[in-house]
Short mmCIF file of C-alpha atoms in Angstrom, two decimals:
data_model
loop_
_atom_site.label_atom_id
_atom_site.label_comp_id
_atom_site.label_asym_id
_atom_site.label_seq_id
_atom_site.Cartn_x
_atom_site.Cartn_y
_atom_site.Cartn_z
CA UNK A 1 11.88 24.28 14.84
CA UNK A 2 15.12 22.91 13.33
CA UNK A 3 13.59 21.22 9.82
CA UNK A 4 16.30 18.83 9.60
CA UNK A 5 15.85 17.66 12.99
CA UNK A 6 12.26 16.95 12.44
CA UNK A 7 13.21 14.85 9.16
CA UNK A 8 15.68 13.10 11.35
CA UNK A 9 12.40 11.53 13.46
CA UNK A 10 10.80 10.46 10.31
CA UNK A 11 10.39 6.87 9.50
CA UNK A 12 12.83 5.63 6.63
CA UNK A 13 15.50 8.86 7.30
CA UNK A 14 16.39 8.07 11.22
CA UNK A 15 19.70 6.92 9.67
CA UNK A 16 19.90 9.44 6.98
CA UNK A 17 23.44 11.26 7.46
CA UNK A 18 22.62 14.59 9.11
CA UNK A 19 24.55 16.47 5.88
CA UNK A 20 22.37 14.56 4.01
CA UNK A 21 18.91 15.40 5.69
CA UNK A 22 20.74 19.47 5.47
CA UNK A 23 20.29 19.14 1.63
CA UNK A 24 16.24 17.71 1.76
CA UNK A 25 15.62 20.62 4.14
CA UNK A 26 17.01 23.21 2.11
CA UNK A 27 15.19 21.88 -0.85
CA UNK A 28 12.05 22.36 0.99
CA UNK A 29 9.86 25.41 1.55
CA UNK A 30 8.13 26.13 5.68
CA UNK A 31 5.05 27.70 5.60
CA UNK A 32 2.01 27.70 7.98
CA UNK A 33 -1.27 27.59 6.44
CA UNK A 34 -4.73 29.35 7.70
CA UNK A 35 -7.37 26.62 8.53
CA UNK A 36 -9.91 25.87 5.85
CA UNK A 37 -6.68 26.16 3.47
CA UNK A 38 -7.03 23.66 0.55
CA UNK A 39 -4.17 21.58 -0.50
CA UNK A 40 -5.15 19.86 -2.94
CA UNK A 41 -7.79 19.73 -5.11
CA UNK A 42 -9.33 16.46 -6.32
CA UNK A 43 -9.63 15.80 -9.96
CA UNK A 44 -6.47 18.74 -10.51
CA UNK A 45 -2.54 18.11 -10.59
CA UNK A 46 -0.82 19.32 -7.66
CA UNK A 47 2.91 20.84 -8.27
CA UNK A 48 4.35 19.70 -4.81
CA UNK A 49 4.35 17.30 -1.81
CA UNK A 50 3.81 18.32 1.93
CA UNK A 51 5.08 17.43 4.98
CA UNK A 52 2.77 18.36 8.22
CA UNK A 53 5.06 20.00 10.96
CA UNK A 54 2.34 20.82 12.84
CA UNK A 55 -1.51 20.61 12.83
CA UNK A 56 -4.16 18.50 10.90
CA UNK A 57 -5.51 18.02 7.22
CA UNK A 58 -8.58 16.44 6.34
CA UNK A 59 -8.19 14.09 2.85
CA UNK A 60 -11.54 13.39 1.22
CA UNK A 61 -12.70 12.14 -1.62
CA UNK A 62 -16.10 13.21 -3.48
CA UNK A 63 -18.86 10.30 -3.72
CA UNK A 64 -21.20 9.31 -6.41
CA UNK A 65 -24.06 10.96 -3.88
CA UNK A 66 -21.82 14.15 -4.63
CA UNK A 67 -20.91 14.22 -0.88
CA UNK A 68 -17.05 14.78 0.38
CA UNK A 69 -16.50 11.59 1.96
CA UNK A 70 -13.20 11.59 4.76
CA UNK A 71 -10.31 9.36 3.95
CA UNK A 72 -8.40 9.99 6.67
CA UNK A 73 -7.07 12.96 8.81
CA UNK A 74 -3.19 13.71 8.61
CA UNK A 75 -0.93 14.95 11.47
CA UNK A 76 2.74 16.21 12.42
CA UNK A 77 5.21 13.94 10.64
CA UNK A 78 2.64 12.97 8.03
CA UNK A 79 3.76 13.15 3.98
CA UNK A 80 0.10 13.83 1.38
CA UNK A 81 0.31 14.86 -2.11
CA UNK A 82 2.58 12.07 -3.43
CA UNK A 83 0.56 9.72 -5.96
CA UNK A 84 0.15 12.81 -8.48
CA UNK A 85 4.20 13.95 -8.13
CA UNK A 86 5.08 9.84 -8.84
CA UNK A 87 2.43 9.01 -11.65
CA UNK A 88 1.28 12.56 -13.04
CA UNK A 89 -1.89 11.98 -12.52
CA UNK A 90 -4.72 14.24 -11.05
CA UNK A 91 -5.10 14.38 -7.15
CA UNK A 92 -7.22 11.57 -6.14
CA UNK A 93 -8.18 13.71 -2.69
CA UNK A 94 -8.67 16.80 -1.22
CA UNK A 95 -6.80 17.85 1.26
CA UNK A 96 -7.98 20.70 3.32
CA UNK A 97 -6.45 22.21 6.32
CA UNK A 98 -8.23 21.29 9.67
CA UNK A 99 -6.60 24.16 11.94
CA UNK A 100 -3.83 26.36 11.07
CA UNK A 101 -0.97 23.81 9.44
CA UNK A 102 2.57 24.55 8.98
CA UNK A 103 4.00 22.69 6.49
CA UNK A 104 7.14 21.95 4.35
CA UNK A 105 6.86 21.66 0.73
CA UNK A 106 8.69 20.02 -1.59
CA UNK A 107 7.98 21.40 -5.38
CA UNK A 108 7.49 19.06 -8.26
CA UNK A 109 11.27 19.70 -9.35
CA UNK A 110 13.06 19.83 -6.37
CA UNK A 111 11.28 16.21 -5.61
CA UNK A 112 11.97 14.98 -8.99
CA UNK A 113 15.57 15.26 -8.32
CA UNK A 114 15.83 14.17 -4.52
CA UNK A 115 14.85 11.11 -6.69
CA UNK A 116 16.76 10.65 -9.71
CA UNK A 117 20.22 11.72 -8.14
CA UNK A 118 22.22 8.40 -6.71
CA UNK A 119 22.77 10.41 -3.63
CA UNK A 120 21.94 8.72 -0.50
CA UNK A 121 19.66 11.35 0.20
CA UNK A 122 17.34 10.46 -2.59
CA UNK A 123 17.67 6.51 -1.23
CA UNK A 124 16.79 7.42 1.97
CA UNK A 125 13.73 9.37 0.92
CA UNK A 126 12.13 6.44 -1.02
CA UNK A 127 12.45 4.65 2.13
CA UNK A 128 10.30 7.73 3.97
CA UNK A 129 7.94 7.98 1.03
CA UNK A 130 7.11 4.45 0.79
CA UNK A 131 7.20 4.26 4.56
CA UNK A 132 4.30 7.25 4.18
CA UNK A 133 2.32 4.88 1.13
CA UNK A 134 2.40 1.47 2.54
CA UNK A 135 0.67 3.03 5.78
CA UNK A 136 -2.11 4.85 4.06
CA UNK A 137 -2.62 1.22 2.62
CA UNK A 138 -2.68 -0.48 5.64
CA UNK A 139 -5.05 1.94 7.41
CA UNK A 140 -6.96 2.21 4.19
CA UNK A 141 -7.17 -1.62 4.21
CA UNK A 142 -8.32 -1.85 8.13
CA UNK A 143 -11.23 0.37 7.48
CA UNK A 144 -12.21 -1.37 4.46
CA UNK A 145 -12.30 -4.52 6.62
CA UNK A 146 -14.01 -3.13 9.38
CA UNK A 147 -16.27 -1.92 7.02
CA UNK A 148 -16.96 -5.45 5.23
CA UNK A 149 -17.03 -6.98 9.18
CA UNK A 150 -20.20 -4.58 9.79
CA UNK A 151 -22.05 -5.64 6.48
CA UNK A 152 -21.14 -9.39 7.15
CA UNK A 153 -22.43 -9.15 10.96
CA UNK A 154 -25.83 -7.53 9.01
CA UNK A 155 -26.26 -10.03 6.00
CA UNK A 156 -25.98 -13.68 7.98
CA UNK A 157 -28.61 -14.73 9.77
CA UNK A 158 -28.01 -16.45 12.78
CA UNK A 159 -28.24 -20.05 12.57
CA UNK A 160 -30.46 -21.12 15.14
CA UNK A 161 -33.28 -19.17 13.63
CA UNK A 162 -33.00 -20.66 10.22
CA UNK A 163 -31.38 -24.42 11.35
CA UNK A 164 -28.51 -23.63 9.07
CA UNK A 165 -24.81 -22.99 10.06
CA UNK A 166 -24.45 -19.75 8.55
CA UNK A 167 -21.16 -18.92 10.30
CA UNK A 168 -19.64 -22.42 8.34
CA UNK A 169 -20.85 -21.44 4.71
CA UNK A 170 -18.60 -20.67 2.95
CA UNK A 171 -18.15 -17.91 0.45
CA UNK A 172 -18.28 -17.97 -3.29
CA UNK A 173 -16.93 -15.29 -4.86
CA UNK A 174 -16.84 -16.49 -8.77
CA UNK B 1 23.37 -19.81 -8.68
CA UNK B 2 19.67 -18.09 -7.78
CA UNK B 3 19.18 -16.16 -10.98
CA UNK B 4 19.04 -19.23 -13.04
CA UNK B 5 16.58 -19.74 -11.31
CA UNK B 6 14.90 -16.34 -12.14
CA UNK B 7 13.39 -16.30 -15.64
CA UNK B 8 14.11 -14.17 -17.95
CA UNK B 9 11.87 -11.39 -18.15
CA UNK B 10 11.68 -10.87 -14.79
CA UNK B 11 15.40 -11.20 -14.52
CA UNK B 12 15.86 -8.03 -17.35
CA UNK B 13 12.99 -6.26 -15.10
CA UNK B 14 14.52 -6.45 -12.09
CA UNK B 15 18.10 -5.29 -13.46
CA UNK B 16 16.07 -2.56 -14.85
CA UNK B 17 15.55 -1.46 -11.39
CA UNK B 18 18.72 -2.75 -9.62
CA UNK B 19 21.24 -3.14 -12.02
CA UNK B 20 23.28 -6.32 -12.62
CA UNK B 21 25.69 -5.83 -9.15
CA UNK B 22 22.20 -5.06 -7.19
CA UNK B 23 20.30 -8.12 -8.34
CA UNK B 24 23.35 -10.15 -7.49
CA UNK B 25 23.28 -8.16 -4.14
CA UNK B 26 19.69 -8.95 -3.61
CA UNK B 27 19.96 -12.37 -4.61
CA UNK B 28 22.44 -13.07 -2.07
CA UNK B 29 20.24 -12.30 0.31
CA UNK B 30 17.21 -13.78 -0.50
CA UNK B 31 16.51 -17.23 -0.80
CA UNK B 32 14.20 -19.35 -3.50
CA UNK B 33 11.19 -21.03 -1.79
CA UNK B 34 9.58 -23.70 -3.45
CA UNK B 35 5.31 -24.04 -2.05
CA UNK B 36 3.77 -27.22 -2.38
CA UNK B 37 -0.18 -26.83 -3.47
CA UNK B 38 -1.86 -26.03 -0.98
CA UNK B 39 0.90 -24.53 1.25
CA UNK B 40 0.47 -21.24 3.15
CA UNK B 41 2.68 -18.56 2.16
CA UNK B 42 0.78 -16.09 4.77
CA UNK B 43 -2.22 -16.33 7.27
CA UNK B 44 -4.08 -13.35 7.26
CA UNK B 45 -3.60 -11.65 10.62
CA UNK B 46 -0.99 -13.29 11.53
CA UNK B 47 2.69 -12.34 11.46
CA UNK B 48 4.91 -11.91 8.57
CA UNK B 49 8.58 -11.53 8.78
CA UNK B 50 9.31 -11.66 4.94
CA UNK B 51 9.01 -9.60 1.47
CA UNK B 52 8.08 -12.28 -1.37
CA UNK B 53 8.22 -11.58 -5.36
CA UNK B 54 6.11 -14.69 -6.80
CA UNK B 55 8.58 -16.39 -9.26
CA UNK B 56 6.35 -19.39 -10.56
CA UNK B 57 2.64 -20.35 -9.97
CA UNK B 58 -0.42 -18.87 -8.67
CA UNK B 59 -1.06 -17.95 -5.10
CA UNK B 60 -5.04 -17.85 -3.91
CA UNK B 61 -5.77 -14.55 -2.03
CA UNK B 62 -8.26 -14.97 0.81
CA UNK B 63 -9.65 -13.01 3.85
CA UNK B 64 -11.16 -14.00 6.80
CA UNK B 65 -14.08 -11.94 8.09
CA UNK B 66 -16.99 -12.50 10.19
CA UNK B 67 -15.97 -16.16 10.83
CA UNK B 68 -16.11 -16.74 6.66
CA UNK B 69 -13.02 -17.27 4.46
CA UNK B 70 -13.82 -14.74 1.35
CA UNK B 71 -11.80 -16.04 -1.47
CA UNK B 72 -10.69 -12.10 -3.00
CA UNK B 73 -8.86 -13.63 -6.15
CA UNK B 74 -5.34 -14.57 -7.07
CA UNK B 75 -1.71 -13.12 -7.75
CA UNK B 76 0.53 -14.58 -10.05
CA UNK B 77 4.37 -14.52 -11.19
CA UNK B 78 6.34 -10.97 -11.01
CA UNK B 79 4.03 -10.09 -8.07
CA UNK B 80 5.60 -8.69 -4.84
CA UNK B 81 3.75 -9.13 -1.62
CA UNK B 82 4.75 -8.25 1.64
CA UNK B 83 5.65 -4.81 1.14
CA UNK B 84 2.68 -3.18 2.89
CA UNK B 85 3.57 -4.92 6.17
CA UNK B 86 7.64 -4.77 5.69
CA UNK B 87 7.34 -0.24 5.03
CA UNK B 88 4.17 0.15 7.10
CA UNK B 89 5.60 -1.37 10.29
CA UNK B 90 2.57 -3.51 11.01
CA UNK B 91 4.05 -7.30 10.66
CA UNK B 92 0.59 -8.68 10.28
CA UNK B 93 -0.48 -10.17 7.11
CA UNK B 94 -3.59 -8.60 5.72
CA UNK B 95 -4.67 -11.67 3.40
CA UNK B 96 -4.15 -15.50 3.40
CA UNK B 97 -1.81 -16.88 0.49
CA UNK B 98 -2.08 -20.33 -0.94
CA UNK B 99 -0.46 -21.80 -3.59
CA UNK B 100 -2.80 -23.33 -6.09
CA UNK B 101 -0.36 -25.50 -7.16
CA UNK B 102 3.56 -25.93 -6.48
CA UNK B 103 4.45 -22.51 -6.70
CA UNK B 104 8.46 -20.66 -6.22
CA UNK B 105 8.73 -17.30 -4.71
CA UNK B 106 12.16 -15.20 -3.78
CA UNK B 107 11.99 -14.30 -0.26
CA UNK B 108 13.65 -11.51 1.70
CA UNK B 109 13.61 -11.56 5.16
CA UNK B 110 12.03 -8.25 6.54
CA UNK B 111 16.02 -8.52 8.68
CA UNK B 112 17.82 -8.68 5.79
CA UNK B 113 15.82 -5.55 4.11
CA UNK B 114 17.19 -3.46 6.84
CA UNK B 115 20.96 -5.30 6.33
CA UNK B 116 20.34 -4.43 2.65
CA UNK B 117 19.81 -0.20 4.25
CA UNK B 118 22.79 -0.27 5.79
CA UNK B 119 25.39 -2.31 3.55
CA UNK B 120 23.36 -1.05 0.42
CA UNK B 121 21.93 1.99 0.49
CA UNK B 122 21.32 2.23 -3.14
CA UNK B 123 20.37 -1.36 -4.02
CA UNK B 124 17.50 -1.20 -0.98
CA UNK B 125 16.81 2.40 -2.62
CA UNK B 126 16.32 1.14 -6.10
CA UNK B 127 13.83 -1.88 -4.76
CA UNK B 128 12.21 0.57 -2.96
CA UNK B 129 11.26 3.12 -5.80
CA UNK B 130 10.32 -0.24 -7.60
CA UNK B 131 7.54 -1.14 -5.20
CA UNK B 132 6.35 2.65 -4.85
CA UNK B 133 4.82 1.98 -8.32
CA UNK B 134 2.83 -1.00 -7.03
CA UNK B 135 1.35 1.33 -3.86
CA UNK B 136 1.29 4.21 -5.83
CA UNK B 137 -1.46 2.55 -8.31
CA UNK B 138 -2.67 0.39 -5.61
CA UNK B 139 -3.63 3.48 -3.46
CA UNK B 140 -5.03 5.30 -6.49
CA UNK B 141 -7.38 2.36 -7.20
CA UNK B 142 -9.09 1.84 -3.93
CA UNK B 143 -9.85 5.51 -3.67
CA UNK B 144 -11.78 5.70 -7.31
CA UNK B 145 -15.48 5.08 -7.40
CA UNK B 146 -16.56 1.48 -6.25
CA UNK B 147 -17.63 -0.74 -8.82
CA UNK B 148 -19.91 -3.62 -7.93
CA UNK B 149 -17.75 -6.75 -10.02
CA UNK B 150 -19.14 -10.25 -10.60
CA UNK B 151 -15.54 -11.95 -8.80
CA UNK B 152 -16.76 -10.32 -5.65
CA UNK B 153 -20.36 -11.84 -5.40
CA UNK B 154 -21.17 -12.86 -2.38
CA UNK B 155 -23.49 -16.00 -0.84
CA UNK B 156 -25.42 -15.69 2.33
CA UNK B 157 -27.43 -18.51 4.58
CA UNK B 158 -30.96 -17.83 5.15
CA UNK B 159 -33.02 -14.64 4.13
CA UNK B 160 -36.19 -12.85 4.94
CA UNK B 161 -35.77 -10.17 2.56
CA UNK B 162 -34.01 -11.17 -0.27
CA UNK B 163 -34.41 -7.38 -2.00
CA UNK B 164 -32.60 -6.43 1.55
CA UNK B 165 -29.97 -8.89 1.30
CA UNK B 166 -29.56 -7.89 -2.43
CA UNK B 167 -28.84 -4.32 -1.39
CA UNK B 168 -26.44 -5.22 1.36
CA UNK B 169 -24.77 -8.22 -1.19
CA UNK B 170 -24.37 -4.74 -3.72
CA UNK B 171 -22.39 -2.89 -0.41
CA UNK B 172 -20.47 -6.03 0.85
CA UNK B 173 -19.64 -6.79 -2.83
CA UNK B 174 -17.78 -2.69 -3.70
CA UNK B 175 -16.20 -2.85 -0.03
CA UNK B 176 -14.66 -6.13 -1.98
CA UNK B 177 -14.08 -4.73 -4.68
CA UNK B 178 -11.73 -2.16 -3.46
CA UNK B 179 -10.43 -4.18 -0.70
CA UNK B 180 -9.08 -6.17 -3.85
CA UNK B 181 -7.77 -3.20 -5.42
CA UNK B 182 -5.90 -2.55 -1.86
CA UNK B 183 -4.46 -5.68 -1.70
CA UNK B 184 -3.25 -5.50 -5.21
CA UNK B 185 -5.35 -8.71 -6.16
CA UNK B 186 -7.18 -9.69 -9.61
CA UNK B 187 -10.10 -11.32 -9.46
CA UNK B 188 -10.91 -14.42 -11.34
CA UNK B 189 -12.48 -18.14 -11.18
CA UNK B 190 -9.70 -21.00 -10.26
#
């Protein structure tokens, strides 16, 4: 597999010059990863970003029960590892590999100057990075909903057996 | 023409960010909305073509879930919205915005973010890395341990088992809590 042409199918660097997209790959590291691999650690600071060429990580998060709770499951083309590389802050996940995952890695310093120099490459990877963020939100968001939807469907009682129109009250949050 | 109508503070933030040629870039490309009270800025689920930054007044942040409208809380000036749904690809807005009272908010067409890609590369990079803060902490936030707050209580019609329904108000009210912190809203009475 041809690294650059991977990037190339990426959301945020389809238009990303290919001499451009040349530099990101040689800034990056390919390795493939033996399943049960972690990551990340939660609660520690992580020194560099992934990409997933191929195969699956798990992302969890530990509860207050103690229990590792799933946050999602990452594939091919999938970025993890970013919030501690953009606000130094400890991983907020683990990230443990499903099945064997080969991966490219971007170290802490490389990254930090994709993003500071006024090169189009570093534009262009914003664009991918926020492209990575803004859906982890989203489908962080639609489970959260789903979620609330289930607890809702629970908590009101259906009107006709109380004579009220539970479906028409509305909320008060304050 | 449209940074007058910017003030100043979040003019000198956004410069910070874009520099004096890419807020006039920007600015050329957006347009100033004015929202009379009560007006919709989004509808949650429905489609959104358009990144806002909230210039004046308060917008109220709701859901709708279960056939209930669940006020969340409110955003305010300097506030971009939109973002989620302009980088994730999903043009669906994930709250309903209404303006408390006449609010002002710069809009850029999710169209004229890709124009601003190809004619300015480094102007649409430098608004991006601005709103990677905003996910960044916003993504941080809803993964940290729930906690149950008072903006997110919760009324129900009819019970059997009100110690039930107080356990399930406790659930409903941290899946709130961090759908707040998702959507980047505070809480807060009107």
């Amino acid at each position: 597999m041809i690294l650059r042409n991977f990037l190339k199918t990426m959301p945020g660097l389809a238009q990303c010059p290919d001499i451009e997209l040349e530099r990101l790959a040689k800034a990056m590291r390919v390795e493939t990863f033996p399943a049960g691999h972690t990551f990340t650690y939660e609660g520690r600071s992580n020194h560099e970003m992934f990409l997933i060429l191929e195969g699956r990580v798990r992302a969890c998060h530990y509860g207050e029960d103690g229990n590792c709770h799933d946050l999602k499951f990452l594939g091919s083309g999938e970025f993890f590892g970013l919030l501690s590389l953009y606000d130094h802050g400890p991983a907020s996940a683990a990230c443990i590999a499903v099945e064997a995952v080969k991966a490219a890695c971007l170290p802490y310093l490389a990254y930090q100057t994709l993003i500071h120099t006024s090169a189009p490459i570093g534009h262009y990877f914003q664009l991918a990075v926020a492209h990575q963020l803004a859906r982890d939100l989203h489908e962080r968001s639609a489970s959260l909903r789903e979620s609330l939807k289930q607890q809702i469907e629970e908590i009101v009682i259906p009107p006709m057996a109380h004579g009220a129109a539970a479906g028409d009250t509305p909320s008060k949050p304050d | 023409m449209q940074q007058a109508m910017i003030d100043t503070d979040l003019s000198t933030e956004l410069r910070q960010y874009l520099g004096l040629g890419g807020l006039e870039v920007l600015l050329g490309l957006a347009e100033v909305v004015e929202i009379p009270a009560g007006g919709r800025l989004t509808t949650d689920g429905q489609g959104v073509d358009s990144l806002y930054l909230v210039l004046d007044g308060v917008f109220d942040v709701s859901i709708q879930e279960g056939g209930q409208s669940i006020r969340l809380g409110r955003v305010g000036r300097g506030k971009w919205l939109g973002e989620v749904s302009l980088f994730s690809g999903h043009h669906q807005a994930s709250a309903s915005l209404t303006a408390e009272s006449t609010g002002k908010v710069l809009k850029l067409r999710h169209s004229d973010f890709q124009a601003l890609q190809r004619e300015h590369l480094e102007v649409a990079g430098n608004l991006t890395r601005m709103m990677i803060g905003t996910l960044v902490e916003r993504l941080r936030k809803s993964v940290d341990t729930p906690i149950l707050v008072g903006a997110a209580s919760y009324s129900v019609a009819g019970s059997e088992d009100i110690q039930q329904i107080q356990h399930k108000q406790g659930l409903t009210g941290r899946l709130m809590a961090l759908i707040q912190k998702v959507l980047g809203v505070e809480g807060g009475k009107r």
